[in-house]
CSV table of C-alpha atoms in Angstrom, one decimal:
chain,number,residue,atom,x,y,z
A,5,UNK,CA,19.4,14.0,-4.0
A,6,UNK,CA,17.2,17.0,-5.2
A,7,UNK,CA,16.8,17.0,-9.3
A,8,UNK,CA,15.5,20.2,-10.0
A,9,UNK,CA,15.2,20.4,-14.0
A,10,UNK,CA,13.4,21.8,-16.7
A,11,UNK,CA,12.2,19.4,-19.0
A,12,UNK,CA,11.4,21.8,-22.2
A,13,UNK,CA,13.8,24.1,-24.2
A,14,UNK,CA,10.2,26.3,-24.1
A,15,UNK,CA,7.6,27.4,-21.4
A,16,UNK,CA,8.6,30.7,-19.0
A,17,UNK,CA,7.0,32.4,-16.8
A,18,UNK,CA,6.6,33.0,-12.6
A,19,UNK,CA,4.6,29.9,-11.3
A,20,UNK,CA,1.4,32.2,-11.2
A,21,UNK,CA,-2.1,31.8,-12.6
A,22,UNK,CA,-1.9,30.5,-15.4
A,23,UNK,CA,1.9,29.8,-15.5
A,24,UNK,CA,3.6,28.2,-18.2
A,25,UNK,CA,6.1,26.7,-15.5
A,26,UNK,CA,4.4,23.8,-13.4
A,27,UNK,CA,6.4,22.6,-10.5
A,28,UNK,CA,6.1,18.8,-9.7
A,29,UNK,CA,7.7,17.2,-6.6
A,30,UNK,CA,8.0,13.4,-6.8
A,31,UNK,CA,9.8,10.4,-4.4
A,32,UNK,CA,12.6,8.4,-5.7
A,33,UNK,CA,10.7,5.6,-7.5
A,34,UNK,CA,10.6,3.5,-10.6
A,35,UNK,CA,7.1,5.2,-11.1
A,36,UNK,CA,9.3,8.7,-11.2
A,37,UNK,CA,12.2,7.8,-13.7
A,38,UNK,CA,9.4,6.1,-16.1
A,39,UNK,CA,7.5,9.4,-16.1
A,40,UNK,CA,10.4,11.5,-16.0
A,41,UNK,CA,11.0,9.9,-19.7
A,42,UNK,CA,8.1,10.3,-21.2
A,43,UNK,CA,7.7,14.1,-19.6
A,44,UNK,CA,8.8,15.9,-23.2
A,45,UNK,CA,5.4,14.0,-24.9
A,46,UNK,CA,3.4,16.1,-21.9
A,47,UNK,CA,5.4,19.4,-22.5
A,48,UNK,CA,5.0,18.9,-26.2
A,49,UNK,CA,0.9,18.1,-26.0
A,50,UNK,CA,0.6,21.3,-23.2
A,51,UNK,CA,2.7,23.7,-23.8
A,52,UNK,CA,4.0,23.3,-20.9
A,53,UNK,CA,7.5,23.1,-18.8
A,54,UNK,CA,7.7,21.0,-16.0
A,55,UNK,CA,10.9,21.5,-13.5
A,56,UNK,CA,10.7,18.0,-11.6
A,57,UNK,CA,11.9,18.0,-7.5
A,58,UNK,CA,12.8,14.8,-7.1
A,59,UNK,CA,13.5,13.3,-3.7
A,60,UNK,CA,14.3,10.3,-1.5
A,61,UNK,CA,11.1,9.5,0.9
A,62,UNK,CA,12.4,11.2,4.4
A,63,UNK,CA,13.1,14.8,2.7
A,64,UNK,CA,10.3,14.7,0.9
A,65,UNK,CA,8.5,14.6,4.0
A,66,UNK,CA,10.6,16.8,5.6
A,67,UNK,CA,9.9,19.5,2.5
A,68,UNK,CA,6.5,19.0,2.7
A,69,UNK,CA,6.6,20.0,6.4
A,70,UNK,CA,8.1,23.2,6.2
A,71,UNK,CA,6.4,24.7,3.0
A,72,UNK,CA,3.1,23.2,3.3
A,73,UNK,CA,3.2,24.3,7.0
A,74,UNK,CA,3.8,27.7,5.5
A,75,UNK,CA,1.4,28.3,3.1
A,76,UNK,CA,4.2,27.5,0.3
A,77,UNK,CA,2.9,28.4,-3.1
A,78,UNK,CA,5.7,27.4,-5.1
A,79,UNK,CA,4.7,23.5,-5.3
A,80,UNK,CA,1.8,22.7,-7.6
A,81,UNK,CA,2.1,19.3,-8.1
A,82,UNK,CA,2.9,16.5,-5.1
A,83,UNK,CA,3.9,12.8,-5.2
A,84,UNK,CA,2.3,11.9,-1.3
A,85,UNK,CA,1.3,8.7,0.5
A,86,UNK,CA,-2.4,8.7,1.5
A,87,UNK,CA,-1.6,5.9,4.5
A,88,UNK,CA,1.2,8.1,5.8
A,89,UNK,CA,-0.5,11.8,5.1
A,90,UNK,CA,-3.4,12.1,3.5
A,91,UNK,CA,-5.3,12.7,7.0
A,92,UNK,CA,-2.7,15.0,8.1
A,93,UNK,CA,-2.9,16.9,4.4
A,94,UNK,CA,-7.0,16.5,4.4
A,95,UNK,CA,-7.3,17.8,8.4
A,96,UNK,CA,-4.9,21.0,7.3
A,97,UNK,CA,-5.9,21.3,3.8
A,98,UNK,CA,-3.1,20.8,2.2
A,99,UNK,CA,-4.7,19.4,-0.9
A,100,UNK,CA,-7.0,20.5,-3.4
A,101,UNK,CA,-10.3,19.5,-3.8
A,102,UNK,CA,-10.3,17.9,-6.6
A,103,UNK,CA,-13.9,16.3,-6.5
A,104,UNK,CA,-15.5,18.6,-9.7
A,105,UNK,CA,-12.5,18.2,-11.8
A,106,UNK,CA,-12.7,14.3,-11.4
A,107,UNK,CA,-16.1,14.4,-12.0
A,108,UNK,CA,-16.1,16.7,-15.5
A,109,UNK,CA,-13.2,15.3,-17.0
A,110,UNK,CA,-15.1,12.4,-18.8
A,111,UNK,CA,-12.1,11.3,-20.3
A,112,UNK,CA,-10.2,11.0,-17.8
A,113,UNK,CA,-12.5,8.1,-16.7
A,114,UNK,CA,-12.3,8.3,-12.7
A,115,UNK,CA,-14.9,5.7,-12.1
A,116,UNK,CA,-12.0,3.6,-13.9
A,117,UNK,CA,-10.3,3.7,-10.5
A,118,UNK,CA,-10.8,0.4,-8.3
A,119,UNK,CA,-13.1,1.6,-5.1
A,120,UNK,CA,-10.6,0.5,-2.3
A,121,UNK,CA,-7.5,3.3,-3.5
A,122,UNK,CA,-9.7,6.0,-4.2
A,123,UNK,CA,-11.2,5.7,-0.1
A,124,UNK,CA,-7.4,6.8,0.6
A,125,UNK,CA,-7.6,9.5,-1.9
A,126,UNK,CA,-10.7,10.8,0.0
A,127,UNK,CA,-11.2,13.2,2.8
A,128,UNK,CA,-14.4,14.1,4.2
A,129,UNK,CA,-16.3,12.6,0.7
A,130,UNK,CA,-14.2,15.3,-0.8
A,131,UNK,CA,-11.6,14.2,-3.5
A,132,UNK,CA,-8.0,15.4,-2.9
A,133,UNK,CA,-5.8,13.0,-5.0
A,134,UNK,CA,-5.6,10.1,-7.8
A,135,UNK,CA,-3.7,6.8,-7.0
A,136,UNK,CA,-1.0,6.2,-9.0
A,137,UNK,CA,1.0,3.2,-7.2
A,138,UNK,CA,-0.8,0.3,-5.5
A,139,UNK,CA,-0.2,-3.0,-3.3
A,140,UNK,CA,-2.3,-5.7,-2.4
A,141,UNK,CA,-2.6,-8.6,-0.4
A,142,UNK,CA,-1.1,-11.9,-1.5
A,143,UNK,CA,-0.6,-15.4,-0.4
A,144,UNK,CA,3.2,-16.4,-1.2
A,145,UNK,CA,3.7,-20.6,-1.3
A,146,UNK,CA,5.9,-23.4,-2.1
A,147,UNK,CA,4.3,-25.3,-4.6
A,148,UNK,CA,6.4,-28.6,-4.4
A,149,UNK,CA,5.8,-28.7,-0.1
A,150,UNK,CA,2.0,-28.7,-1.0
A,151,UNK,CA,2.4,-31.7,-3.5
A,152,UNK,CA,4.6,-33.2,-1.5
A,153,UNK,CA,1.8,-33.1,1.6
A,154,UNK,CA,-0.7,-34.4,-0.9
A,155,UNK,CA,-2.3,-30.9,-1.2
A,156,UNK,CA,-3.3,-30.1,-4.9
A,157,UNK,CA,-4.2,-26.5,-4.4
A,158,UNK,CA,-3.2,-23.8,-2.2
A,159,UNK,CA,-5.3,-22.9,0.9
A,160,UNK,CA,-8.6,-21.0,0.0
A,161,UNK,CA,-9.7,-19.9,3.3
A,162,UNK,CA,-7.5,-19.0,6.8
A,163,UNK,CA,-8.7,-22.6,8.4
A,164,UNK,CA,-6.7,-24.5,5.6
A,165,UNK,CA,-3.8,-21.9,5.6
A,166,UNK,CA,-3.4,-23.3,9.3
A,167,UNK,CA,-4.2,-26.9,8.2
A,168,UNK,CA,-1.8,-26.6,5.5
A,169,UNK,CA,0.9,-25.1,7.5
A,170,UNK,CA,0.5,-27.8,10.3
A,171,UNK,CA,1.3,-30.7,7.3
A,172,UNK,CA,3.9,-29.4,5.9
A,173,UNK,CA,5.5,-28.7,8.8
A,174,UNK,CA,5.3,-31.7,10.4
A,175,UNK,CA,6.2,-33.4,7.0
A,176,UNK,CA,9.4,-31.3,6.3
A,177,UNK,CA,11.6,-31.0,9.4
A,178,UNK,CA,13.1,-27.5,9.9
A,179,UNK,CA,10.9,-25.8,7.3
A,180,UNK,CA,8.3,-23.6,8.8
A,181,UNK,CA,4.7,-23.9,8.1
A,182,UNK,CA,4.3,-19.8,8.4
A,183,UNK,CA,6.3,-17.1,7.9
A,184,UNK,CA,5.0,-13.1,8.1
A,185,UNK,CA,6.2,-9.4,9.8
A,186,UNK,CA,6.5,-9.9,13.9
A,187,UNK,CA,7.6,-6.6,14.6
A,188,UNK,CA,5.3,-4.4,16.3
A,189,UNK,CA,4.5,-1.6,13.8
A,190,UNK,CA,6.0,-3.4,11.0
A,191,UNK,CA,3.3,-6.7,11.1
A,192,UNK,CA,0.3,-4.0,11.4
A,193,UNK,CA,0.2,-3.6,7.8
A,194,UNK,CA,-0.2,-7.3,7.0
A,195,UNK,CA,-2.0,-8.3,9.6
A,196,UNK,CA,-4.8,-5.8,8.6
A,197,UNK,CA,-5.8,-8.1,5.8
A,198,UNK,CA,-6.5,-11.0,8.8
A,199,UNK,CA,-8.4,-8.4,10.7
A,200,UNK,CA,-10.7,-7.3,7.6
A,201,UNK,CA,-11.4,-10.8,7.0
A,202,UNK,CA,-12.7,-11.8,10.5
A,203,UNK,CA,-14.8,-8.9,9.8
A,204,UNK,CA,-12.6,-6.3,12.3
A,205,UNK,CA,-11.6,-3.7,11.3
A,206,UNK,CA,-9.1,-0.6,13.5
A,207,UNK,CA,-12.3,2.1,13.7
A,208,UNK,CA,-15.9,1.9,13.3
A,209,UNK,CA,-17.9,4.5,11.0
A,210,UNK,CA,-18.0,6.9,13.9
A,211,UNK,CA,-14.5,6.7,14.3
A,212,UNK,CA,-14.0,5.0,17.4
A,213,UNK,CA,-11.6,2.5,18.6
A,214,UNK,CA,-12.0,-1.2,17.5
A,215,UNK,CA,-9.3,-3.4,18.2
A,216,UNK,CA,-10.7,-5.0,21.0
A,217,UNK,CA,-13.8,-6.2,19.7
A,218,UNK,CA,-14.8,-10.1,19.2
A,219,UNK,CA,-13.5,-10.2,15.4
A,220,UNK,CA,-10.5,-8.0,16.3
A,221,UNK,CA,-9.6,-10.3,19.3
A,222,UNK,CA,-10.1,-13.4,16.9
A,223,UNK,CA,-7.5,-11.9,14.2
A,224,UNK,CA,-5.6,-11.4,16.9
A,225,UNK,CA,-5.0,-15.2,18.3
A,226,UNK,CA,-5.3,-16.3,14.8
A,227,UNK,CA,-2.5,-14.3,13.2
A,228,UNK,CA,-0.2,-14.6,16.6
A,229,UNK,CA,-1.3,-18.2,17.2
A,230,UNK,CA,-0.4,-19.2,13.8
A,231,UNK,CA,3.0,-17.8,14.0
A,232,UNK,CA,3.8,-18.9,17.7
A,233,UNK,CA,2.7,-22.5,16.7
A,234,UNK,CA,4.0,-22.9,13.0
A,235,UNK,CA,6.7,-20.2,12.7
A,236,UNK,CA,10.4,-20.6,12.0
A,237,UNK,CA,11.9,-21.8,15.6
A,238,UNK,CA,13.0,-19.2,18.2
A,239,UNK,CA,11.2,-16.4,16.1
A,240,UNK,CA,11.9,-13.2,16.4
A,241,UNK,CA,9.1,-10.0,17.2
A,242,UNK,CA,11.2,-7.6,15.6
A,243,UNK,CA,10.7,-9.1,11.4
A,244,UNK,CA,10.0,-6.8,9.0
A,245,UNK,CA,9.4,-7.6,5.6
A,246,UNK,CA,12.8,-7.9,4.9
A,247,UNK,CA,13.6,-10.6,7.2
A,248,UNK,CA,10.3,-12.5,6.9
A,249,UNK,CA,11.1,-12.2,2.7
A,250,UNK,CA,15.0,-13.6,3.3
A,251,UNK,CA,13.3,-16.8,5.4
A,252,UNK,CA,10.9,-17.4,2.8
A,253,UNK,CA,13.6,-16.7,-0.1
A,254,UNK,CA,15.6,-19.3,1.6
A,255,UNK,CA,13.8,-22.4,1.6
A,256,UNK,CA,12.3,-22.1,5.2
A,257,UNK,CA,8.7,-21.9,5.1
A,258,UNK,CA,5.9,-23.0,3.5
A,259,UNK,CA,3.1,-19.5,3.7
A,260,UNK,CA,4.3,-15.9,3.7
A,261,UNK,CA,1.6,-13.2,3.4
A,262,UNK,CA,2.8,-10.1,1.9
A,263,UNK,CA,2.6,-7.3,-0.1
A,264,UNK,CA,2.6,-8.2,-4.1
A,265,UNK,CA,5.0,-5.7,-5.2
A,266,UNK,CA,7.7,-7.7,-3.5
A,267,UNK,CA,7.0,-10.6,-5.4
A,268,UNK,CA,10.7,-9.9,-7.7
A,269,UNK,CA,12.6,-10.7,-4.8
A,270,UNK,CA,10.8,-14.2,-4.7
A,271,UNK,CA,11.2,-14.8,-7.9
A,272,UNK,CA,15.1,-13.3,-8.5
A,273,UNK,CA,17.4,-16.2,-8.9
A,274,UNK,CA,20.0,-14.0,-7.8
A,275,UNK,CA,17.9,-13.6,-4.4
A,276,UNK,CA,15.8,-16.5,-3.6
A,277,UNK,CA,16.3,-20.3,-3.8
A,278,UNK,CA,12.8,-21.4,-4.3
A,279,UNK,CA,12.3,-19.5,-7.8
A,280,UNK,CA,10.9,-23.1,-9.4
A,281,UNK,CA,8.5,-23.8,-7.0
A,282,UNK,CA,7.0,-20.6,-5.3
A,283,UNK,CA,3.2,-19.8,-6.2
A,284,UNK,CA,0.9,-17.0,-5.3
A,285,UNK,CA,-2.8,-17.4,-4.8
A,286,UNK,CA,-5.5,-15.2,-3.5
A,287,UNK,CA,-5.7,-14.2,0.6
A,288,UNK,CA,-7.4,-16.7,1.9
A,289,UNK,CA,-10.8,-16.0,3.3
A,290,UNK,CA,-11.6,-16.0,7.0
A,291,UNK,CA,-15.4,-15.9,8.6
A,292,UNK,CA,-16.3,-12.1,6.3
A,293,UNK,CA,-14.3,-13.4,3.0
A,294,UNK,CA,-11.3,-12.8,2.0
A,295,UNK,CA,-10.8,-9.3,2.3
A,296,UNK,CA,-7.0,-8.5,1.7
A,297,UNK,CA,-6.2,-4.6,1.9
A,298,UNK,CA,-5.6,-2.7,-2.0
A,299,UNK,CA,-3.4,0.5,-1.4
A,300,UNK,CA,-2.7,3.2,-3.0
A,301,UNK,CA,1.3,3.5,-1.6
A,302,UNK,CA,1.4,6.8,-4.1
A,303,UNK,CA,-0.6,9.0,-5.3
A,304,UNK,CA,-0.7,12.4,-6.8
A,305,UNK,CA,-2.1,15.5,-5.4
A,306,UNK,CA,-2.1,19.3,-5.9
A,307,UNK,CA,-1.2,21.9,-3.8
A,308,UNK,CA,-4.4,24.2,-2.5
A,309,UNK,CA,-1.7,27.2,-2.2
A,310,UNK,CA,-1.1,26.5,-6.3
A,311,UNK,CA,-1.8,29.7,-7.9
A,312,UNK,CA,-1.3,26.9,-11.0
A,313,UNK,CA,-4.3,24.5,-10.3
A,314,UNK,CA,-5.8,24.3,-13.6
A,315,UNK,CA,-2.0,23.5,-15.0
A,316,UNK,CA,-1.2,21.0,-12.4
A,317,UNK,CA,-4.9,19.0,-13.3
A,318,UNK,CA,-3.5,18.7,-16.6
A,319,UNK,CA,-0.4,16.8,-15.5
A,320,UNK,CA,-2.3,14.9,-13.2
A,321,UNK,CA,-4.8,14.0,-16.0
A,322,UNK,CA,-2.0,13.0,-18.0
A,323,UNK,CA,0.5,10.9,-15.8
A,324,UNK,CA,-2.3,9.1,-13.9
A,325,UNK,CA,-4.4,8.7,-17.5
A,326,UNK,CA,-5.1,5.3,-19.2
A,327,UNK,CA,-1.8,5.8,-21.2
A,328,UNK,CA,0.6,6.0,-18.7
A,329,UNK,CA,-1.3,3.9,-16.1
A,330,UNK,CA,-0.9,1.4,-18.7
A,331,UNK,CA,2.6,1.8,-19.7
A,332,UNK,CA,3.5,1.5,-16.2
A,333,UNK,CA,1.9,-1.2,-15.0
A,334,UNK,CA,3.6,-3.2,-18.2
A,335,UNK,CA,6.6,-2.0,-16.6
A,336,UNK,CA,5.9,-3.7,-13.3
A,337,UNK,CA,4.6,-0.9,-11.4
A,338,UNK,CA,0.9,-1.4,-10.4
A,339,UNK,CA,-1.8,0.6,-11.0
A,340,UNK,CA,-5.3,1.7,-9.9
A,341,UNK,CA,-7.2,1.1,-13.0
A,342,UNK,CA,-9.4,-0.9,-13.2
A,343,UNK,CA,-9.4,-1.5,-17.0
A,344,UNK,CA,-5.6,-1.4,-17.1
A,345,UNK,CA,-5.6,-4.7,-15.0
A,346,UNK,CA,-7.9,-6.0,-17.1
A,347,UNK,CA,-6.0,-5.8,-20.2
A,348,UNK,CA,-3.7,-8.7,-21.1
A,349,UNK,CA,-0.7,-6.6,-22.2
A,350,UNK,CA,-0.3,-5.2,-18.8
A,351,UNK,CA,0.4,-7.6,-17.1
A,352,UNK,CA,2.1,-10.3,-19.2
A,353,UNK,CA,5.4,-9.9,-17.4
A,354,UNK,CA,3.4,-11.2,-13.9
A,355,UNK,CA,3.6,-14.5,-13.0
A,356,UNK,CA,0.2,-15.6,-14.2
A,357,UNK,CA,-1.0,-16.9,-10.8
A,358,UNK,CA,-0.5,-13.9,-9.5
A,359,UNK,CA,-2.0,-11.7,-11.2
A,360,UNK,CA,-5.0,-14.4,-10.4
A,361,UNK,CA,-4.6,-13.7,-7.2
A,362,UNK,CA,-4.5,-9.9,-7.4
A,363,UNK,CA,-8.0,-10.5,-9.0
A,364,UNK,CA,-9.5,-11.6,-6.1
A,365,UNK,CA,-7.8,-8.4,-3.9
A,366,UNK,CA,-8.4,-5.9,-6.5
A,367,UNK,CA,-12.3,-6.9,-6.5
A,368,UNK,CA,-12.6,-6.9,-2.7
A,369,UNK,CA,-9.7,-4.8,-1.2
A,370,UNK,CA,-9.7,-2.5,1.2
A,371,UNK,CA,-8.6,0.7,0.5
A,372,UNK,CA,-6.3,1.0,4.2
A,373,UNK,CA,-3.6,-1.2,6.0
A,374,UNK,CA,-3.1,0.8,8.9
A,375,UNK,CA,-5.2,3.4,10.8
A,376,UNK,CA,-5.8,6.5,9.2
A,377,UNK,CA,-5.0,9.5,11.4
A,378,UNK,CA,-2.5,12.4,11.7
A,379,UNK,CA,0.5,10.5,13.5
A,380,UNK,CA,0.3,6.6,11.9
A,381,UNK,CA,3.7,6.1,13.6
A,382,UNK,CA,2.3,6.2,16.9
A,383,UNK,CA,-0.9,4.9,16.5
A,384,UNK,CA,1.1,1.5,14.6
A,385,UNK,CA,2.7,1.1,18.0
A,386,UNK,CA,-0.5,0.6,19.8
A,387,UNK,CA,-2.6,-1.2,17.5
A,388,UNK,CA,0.5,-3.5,16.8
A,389,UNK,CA,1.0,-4.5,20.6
A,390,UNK,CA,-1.3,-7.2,20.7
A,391,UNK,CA,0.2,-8.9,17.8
A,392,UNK,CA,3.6,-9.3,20.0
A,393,UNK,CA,1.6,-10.4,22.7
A,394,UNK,CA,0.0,-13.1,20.8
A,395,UNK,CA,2.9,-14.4,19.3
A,396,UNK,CA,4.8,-14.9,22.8
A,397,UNK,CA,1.8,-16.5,23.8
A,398,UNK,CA,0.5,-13.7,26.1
A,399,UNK,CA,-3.4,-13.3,26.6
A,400,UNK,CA,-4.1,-11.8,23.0
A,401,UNK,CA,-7.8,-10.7,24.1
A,402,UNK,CA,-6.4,-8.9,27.1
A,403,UNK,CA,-3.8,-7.3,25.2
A,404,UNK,CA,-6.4,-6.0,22.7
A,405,UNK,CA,-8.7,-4.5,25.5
A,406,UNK,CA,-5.5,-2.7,26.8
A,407,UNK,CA,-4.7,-1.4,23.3
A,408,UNK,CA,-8.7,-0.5,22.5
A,409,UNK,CA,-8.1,1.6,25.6
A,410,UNK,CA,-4.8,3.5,24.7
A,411,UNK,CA,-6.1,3.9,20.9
A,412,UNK,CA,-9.4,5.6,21.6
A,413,UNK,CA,-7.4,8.1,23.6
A,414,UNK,CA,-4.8,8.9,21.3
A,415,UNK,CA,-8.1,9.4,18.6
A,416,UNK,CA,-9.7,11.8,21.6
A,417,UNK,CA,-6.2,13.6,21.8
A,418,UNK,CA,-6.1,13.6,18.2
A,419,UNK,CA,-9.4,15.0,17.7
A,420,UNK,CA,-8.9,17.8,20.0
């Protein structure tokens, strides 16, 4: 659906410099409709109409494609995923540089933002966007299977998560110890938190292929081994989060790794079964610490083709400003700022040990969960190969030689 609307009874004008008409494409998202309603405070305070293009994720790729690929001067603000296409926007300069107004705009408070989003929102030490939306991390666990295993806290480093997973499965037939993504693109996301904590990572600083090396090939063994050995039976290598969630949600496993944001559907009595007993607690650390990835999934970004930059700052100033960052987050939608995750009120509708646990990923996140190039799609494929193999028990180190291989040509080809 495409919501085109103007948002003030005032305003005019062509879109050019200086334009009293700022155009604002944004994805079909909570984040959107919570903005959309407070929009007539920002017309009011600027002066300013805002028509809003609102769209569902594939067309506003798809938009994006044809009038960014054209030189399109008639978007000024854009909603965009810096995982997805910030290296793509960044390598054709797409995006503004938006590096002085960050750094002028004392008010705005950019050093506010946690380190690990603003790396996505950077190309080439050149600021292009502000995070808006973010995901970390999390251990998801049944509280009662631990007490009942004699356990009295949840596993603080990735030798008890396999401990832990071992006891309770052996104590609670047909209940899994572990449960997380299997599919081969899917689990890369998740199992890039496991790779950052053996100390891996999918490139070096030079920007050369990784995945093969001893802490990559230890992530590796670890994340398939602990999913071959104490994963629900006959498992699948085709789970996303969707069906890991529903196994979890259902009374079947102990330990699910996954994104926070997905924590309602855990806690939903009209979705999950274990709403009494589930807990969350911080990623647990492997041999570099626990090192859990913290996204920015949104973030905003204007249009280097905007003959309407100065305009378009202001709206970025305004909907990714403490205010709204705040409001927000109290509505459930995480932020990036620092001191808005700080502050009680915006987060007293978490489940307290939760937001505990986003403490610990907020602090030492990582500001990527997949490889940042031009086509993530393809390079998911790759570096996700040898987390099939090590599920189905296959020679994980081998596997990740073959896959170092294939993903340092796709980065030549890329480069080219």
């Amino acid at each position: 659906m495409v919501a085109a609307m103007s948002l003030a009874a005032c305003g005019g004008g062509d879109g050019g410099e200086g334009s009293k008409t700022l155009r604002v494409t944004l994805v079909n998202h909570v984040w959107t409709e919570n903005i959309k309603k407070a929009l007539p405070e920002f017309e009011k305070q600027s002066g300013l109409t805002v028509e809003v293009t609102q769209l569902g994720e594939d067309q506003l790729s798809d938009q994006y494609n044809v009038k960014l690929n054209a030189g399109a001067s008639d978007l000024d603000v854009m909603m965009y995923r810096p995982l997805q296409e910030g290296k793509q926007f960044g390598k054709n300069k797409y995006l503004a540089d938006l590096t002085e107004k960050t750094k002028s705009d004392s008010a705005f408070e950019f050093g506010d933002f946690q380190a690990g989003p603003v790396q996505a929102t950077t190309y080439e030490d050149k600021v292009v966007g502000v995070p808006i939306i973010t995901e970390q991390e999390v251990l998801y666990y049944r509280k009662d299977l631990l007490t009942k295993s004699g356990f009295t806290a949840p596993p603080k480093t990735l030798d008890e998560l396999k401990a832990q997973a071992a006891k309770v499965e052996a104590d609670n037939p047909g209940v899994a110890g572990f449960v997380a993504r299997t599919g081969k693109a899917a689990a890369v996301t998740q199992f890039s938190s496991f790779l950052f904590s053996f100390g891996g990572d999918f490139v070096d600083g030079s920007g050369k292929a990784t995945v093969n090396t001893e802490q990559a090939k230890q992530a590796y063994a670890y994340y398939g081994g602990l999913l071959r050995d104490h994963g629900p039976e006959n498992i699948s290598t085709d789970m996303s989060w969707s069906e890991a969630m529903a196994i979890f949600t259902q009374g079947k496993a102990a330990f699910y790794t996954e994104a926070n944001s997905l924590y309602k559907n855990a806690t939903d009595p009209t979705k999950s079964k274990v709403v009494e007993t589930v807990g969350f607690a911080p990623f647990p650390a492997g041999p570099a610490g626990s090192k859990p990835y913290n996204i920015p999934s949104w973030a905003l970004g204007v249009n280097d083709n905007s003959e309407n930059k100065d305009n378009a700052w202001k709206f970025v100033q305004w909907a990714a400003g403490k205010e709204q960052a705040l409001a927000q987050q109290t509505a459930g939608v995480p932020g990036a700022r620092a001191s808005v995750w700080a502050n009680p009120a915006a987060t007293a509708s978490y489940p307290k040990d939760l937001v505990e646990a986003n403490t610990v990923s907020t602090a030492n996140g990582v500001g990527h969960d997949r490889p940042l190039v031009v086509k993530v799609a393809q390079a998911r494929e790759i570096v996700g190969q040898p987390i099939v193999d090590a599920i189905t028990g296959k020679d994980a180190a081998a596997s990740a030689d073959t896959a170092n291989e294939a993903f340092q040509k796709f980065l030549d080809d890329e480069a080219k």
